[in-house]
Tab-separated table of C-alpha atoms and ligand atoms in Angstrom:
chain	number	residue	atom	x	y	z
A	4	UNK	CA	-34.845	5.837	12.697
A	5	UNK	CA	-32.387	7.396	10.210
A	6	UNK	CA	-31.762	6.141	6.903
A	7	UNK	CA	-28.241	5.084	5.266
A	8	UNK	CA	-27.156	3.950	1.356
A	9	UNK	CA	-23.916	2.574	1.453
A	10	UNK	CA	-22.005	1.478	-1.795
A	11	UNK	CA	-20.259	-1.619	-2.169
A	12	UNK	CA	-20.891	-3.886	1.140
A	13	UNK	CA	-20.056	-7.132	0.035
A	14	UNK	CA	-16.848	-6.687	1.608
A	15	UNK	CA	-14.001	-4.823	3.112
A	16	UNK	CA	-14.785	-1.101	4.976
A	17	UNK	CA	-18.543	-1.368	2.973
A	18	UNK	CA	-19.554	-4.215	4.925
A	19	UNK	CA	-17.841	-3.064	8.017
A	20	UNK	CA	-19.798	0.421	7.612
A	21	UNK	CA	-22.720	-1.809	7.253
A	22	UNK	CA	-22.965	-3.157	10.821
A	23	UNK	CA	-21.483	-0.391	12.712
A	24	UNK	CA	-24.537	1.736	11.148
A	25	UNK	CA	-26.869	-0.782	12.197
A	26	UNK	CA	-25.274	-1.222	15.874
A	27	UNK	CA	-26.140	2.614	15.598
A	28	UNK	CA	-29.450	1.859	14.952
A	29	UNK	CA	-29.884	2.747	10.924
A	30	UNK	CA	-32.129	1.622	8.670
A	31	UNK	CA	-29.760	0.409	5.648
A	32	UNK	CA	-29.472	0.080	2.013
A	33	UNK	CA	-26.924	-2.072	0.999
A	34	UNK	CA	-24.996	-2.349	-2.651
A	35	UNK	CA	-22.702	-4.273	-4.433
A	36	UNK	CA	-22.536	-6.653	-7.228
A	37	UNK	CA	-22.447	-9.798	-5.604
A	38	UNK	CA	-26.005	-10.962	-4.684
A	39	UNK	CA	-25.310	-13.719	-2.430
A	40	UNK	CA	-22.906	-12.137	-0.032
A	41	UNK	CA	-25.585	-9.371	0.188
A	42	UNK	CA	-28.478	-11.305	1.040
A	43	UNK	CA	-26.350	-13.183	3.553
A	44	UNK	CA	-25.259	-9.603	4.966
A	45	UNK	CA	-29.021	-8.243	4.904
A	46	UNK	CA	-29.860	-11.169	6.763
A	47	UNK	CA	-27.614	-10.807	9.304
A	48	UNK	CA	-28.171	-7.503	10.007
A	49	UNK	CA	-32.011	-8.036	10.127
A	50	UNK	CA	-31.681	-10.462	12.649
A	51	UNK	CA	-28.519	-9.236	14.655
A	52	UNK	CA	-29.762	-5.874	15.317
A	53	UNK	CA	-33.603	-5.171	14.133
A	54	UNK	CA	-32.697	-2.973	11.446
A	55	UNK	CA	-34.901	-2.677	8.150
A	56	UNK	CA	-32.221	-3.505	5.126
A	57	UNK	CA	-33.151	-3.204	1.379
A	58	UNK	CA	-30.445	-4.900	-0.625
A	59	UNK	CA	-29.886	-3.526	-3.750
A	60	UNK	CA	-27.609	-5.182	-6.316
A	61	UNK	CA	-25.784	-3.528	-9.349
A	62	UNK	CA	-22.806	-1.989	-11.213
A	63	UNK	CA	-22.164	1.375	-9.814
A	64	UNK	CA	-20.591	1.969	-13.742
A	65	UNK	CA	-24.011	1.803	-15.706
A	66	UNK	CA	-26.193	4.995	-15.092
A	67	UNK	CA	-28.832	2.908	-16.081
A	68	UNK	CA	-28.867	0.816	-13.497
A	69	UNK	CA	-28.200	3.160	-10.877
A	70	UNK	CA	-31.202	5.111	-11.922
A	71	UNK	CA	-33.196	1.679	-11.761
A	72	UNK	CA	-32.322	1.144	-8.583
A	73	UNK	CA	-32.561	4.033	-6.832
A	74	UNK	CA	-36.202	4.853	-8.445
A	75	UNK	CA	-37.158	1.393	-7.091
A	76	UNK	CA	-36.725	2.221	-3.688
A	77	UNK	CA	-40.108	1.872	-1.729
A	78	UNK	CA	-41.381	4.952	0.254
A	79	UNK	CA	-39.963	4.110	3.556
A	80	UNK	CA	-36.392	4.185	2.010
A	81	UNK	CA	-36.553	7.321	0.259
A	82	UNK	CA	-35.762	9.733	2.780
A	83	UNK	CA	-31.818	8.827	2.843
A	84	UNK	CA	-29.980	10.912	5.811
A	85	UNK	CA	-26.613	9.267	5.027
A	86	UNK	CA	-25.012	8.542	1.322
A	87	UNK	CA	-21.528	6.546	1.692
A	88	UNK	CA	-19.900	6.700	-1.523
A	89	UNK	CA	-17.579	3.686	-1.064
A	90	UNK	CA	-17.290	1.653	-3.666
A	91	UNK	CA	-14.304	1.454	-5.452
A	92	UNK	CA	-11.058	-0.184	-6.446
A	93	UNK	CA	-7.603	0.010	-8.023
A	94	UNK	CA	-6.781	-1.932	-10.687
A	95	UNK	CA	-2.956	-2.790	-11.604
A	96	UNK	CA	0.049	-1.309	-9.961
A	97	UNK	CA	2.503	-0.900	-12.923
A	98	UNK	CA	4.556	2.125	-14.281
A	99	UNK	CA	2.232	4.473	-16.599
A	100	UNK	CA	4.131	2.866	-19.964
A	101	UNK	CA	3.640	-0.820	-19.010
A	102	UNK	CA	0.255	-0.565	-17.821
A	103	UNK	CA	-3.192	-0.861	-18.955
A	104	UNK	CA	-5.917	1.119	-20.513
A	105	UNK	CA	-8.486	-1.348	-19.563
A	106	UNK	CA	-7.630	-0.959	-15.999
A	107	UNK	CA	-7.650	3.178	-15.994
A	108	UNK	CA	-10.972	2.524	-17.318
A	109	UNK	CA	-12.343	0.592	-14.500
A	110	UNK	CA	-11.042	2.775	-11.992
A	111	UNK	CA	-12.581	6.211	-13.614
A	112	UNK	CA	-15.659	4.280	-14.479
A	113	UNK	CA	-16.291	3.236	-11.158
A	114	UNK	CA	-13.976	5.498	-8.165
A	115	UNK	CA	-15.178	8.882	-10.489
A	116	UNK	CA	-17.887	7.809	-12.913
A	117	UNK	CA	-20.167	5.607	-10.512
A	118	UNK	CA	-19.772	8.239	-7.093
A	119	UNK	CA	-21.236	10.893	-9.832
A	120	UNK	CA	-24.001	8.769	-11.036
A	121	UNK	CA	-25.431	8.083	-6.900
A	122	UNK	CA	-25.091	11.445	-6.230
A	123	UNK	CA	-26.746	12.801	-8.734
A	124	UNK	CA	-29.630	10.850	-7.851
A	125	UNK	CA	-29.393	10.857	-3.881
A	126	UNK	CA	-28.473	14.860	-3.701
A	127	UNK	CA	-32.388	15.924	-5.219
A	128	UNK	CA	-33.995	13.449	-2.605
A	129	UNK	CA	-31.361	15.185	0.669
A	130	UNK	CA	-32.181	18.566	-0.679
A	131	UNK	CA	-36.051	17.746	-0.962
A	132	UNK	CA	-35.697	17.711	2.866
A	133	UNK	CA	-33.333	20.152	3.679
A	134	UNK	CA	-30.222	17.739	5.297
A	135	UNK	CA	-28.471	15.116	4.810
A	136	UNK	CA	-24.731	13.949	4.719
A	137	UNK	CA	-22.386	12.862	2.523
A	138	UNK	CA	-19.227	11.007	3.436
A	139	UNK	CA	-16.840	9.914	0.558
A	140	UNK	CA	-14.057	7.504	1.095
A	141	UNK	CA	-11.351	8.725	-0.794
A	142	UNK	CA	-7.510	7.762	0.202
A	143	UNK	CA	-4.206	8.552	1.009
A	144	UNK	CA	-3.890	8.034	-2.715
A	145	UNK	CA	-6.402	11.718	-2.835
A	146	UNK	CA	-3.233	13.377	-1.209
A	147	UNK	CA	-0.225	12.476	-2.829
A	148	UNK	CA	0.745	10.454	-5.949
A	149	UNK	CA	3.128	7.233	-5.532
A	150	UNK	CA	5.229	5.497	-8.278
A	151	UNK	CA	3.085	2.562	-10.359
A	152	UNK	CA	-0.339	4.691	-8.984
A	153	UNK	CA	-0.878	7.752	-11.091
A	154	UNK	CA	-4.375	6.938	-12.640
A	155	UNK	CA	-6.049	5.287	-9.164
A	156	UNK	CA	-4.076	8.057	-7.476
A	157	UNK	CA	-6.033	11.003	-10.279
A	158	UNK	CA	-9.591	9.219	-9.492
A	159	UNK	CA	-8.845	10.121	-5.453
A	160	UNK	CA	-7.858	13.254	-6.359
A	161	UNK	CA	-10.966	13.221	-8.256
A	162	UNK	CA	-12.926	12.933	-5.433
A	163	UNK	CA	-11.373	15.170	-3.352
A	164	UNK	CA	-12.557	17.828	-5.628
A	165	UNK	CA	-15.947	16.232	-5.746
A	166	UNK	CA	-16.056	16.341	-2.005
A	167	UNK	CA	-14.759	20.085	-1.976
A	168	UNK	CA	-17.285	21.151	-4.642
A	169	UNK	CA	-20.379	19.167	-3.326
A	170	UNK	CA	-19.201	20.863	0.264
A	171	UNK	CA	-19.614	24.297	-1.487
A	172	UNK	CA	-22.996	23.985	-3.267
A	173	UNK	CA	-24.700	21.990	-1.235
A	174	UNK	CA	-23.947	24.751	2.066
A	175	UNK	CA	-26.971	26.274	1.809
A	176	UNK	CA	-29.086	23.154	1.770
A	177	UNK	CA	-28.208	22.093	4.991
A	178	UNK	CA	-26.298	19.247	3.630
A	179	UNK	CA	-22.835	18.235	5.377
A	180	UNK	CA	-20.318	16.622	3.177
A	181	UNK	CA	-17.180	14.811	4.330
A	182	UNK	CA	-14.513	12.000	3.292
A	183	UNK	CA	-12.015	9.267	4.770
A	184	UNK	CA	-8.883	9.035	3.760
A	185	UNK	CA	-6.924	5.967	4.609
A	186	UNK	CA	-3.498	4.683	3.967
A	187	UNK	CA	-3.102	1.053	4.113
A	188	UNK	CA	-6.211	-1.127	4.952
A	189	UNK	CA	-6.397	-4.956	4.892
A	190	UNK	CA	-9.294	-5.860	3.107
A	191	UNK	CA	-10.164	-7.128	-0.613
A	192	UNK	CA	-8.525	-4.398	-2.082
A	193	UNK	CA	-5.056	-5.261	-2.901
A	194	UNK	CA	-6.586	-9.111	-4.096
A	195	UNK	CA	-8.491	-6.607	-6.257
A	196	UNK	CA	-5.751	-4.626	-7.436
A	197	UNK	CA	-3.520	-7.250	-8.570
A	198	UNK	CA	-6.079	-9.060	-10.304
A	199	UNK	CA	-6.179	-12.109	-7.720
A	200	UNK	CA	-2.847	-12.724	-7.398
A	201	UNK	CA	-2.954	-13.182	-3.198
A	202	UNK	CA	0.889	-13.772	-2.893
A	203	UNK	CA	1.879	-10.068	-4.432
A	204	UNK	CA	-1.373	-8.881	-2.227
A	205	UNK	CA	-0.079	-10.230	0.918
A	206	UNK	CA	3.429	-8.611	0.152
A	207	UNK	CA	1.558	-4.883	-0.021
A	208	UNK	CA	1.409	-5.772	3.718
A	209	UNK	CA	4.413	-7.019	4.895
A	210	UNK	CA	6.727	-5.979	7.620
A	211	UNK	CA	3.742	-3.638	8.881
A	212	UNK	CA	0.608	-4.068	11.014
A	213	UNK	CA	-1.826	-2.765	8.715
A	214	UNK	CA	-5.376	-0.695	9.340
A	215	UNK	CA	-8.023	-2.485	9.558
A	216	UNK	CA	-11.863	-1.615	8.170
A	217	UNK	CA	-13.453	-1.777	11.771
A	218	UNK	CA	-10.660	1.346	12.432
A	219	UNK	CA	-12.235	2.882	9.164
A	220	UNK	CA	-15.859	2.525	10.441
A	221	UNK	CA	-14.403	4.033	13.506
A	222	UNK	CA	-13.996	7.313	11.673
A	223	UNK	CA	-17.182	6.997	10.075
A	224	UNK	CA	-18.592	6.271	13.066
A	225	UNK	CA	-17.179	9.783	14.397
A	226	UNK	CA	-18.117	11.418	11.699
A	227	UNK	CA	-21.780	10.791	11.326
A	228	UNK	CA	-22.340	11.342	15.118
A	229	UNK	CA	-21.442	14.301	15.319
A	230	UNK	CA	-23.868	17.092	16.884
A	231	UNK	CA	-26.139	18.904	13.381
A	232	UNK	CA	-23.616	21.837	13.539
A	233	UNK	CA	-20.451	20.331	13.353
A	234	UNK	CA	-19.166	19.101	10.365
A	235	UNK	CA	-15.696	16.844	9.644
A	236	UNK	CA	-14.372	17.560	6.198
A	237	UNK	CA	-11.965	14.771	6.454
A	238	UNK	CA	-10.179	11.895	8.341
A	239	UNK	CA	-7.096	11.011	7.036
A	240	UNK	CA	-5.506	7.695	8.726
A	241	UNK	CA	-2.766	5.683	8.370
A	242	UNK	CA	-1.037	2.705	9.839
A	243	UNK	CA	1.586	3.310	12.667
A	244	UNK	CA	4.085	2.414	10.301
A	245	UNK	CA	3.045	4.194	6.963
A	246	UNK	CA	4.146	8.015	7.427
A	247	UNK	CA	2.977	8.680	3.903
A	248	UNK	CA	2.262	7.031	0.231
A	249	UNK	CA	5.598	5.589	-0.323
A	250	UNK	CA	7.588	5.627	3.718
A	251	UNK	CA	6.671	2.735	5.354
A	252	UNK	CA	8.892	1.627	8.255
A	253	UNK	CA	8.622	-2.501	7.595
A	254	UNK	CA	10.187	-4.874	10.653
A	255	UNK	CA	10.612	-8.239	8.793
A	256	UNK	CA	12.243	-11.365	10.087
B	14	NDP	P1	-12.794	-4.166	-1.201
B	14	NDP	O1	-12.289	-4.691	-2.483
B	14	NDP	O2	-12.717	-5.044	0.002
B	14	NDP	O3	-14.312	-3.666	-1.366
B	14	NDP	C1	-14.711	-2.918	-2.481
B	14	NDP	C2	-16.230	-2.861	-2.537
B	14	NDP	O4	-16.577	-2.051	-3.675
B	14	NDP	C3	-16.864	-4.212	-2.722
B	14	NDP	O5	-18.012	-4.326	-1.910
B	14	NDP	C4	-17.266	-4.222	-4.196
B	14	NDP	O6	-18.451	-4.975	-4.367
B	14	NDP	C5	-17.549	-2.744	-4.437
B	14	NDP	N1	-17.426	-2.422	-5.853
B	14	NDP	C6	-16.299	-2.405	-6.617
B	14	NDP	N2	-16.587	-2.134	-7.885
B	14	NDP	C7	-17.950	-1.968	-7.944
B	14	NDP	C8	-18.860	-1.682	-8.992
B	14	NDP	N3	-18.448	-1.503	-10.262
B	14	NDP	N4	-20.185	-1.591	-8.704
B	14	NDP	C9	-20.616	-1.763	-7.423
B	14	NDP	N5	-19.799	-2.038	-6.398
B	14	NDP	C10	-18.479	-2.143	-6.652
B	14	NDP	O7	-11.982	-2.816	-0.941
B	14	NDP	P2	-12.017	-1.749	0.270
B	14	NDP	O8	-13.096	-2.021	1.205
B	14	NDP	O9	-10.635	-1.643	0.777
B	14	NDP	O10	-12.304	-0.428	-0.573
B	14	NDP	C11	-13.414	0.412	-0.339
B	14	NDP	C12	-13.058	1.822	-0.759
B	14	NDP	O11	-11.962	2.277	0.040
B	14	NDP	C13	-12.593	1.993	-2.196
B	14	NDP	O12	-13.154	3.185	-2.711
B	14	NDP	C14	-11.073	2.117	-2.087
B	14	NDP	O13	-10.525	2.856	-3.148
B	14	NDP	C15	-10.957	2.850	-0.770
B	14	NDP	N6	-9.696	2.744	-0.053
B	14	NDP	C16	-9.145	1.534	0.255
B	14	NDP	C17	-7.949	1.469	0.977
B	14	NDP	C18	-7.278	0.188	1.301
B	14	NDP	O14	-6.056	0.197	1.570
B	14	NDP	N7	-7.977	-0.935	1.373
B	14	NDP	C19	-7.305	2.694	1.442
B	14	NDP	C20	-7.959	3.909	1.038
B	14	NDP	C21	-9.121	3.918	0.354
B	14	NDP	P3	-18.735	-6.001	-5.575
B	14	NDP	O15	-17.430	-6.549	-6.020
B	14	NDP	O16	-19.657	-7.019	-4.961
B	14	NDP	O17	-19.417	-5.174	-6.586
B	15	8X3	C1	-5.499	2.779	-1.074
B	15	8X3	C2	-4.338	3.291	-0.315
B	15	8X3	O1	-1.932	3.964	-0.602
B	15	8X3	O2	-2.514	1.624	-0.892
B	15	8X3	O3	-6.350	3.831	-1.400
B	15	8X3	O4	-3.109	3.240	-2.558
B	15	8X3	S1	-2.915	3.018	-1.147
């Protein structure tokens, strides 16, 4: 059975990506901060499909613990034929003048900063045995900038370049290397983004029937089944009613 390490599964297109791997049969390492929602999701999966799920929990921002918990994985999850670098966030949607430093911080630290630091350390371990794949999520936000976005919109640019770069040097190990791009997903995010406030979340979504993150492991399902010599450089997706960052055709009553 293959072998997957997804980041940040204790909610939204992470823990989606979690079960459609394990309907496909993958053994599963599963991340995130939050140490009760992913026991509850290891548990599940154990017991919903037979798959063999290490949960690991920590801050994809300290190296440190990164390194700690990928050195701690036990022999049968060390050969890893699937990294998904998901976790992530935006933080704040203001114009660059009246927003905040903090919040550019979290977002490098953890959309830039933290894919980096699991790389690093999965990338030896893929090229040790000659394959793997890589699938980054990036975003709509990788493409083009929007108004009240520019520093979560420069950390998906960030990994688009990432992406591209890992895609060249890691050719001619045999390694494939893709990425997602959504537009506008229901999920925590936008709770996330404006730091809890559920009423201006909600609003992100009016007027429109937004993606969901089952359609988002339905490109990641695509992509990592695949036959060995093909390989999808990206998926970009978007609601019906989102033609880019900042069009959005909105029916309200
Ligand atoms: P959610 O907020 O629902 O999920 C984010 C996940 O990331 C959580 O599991 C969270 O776990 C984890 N995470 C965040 N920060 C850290 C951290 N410092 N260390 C470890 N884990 C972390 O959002 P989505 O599922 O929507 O977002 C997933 C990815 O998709 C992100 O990279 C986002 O930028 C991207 N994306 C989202 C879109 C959307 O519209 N929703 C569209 C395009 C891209 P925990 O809090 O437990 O640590
Ligand atoms: C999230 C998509 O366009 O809402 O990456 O920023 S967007």
């Amino acid at each position: 059975m293959a072998t997957a390490l997804i980041t940040g599964t204790t909610s939204g297109f992470g823990k989606a990506f979690a079960y459609r791997l394990a309907k496909l049969k993958y053994n599963l390492i599963i991340t995130g901060r939050r140490e009760e929602r992913l026991n509850e999701l290891a548990e599940n999966l154990q017991n919903g499909f037979g798959v063999d799920v290490l949960s690991l929990c920590f801050d994809v921002r300290d190296n440190q613990a990164c390194k700690n918990a990928i050195e701690s994985l036990p022999a049968k999850f060390q050969s890893i034929d699937v990294l998904v670098n998901n976790a992530g966030l935006a933080a704040g949607a203001s114009p660059f003048d009246e927003s905040d430093l903090d919040d550019y911080e979290r977002m490098i630290d953890t959309n830039v900063k933290g894919l980096l630091y699991i790389t690093k350390l999965i990338v030896p371990l893929m090229i040790e045995k000659k394959a793997g794949h890589i699938v980054n999520i990036s975003s709509i936000a990788g493409i083009e900038v929007y108004p009240n976005g520019s520093v979560y919109c420069a950390t998906k640019h960030a990994v688009n370049a990432i992406t591209k770069g890992l895609r060249l040097d890691l050719l001619k190990h045999g390694i494939k290397v893709s990425s997602i791009s959504p537009g506008m997903v229901e999920t925590e995010f936008s709770v996330v983004r404006f730091h809890g406030d559920e009423q201006k979340a909600k609003a992100v979504y009016a007027g429109i029937v937004p993606l969901n993150a089952e359609d988002i492991a339905d490109a990641l399902e695509f992509i990592v089944t695949r036959p060995d010599h093909v390989s999808i450089n990206d998926i970009q997706i978007n609601p019906k009613q989102q033609a880019n960052t900042y069009l959005t055709h909105r029916i309200l009553e």
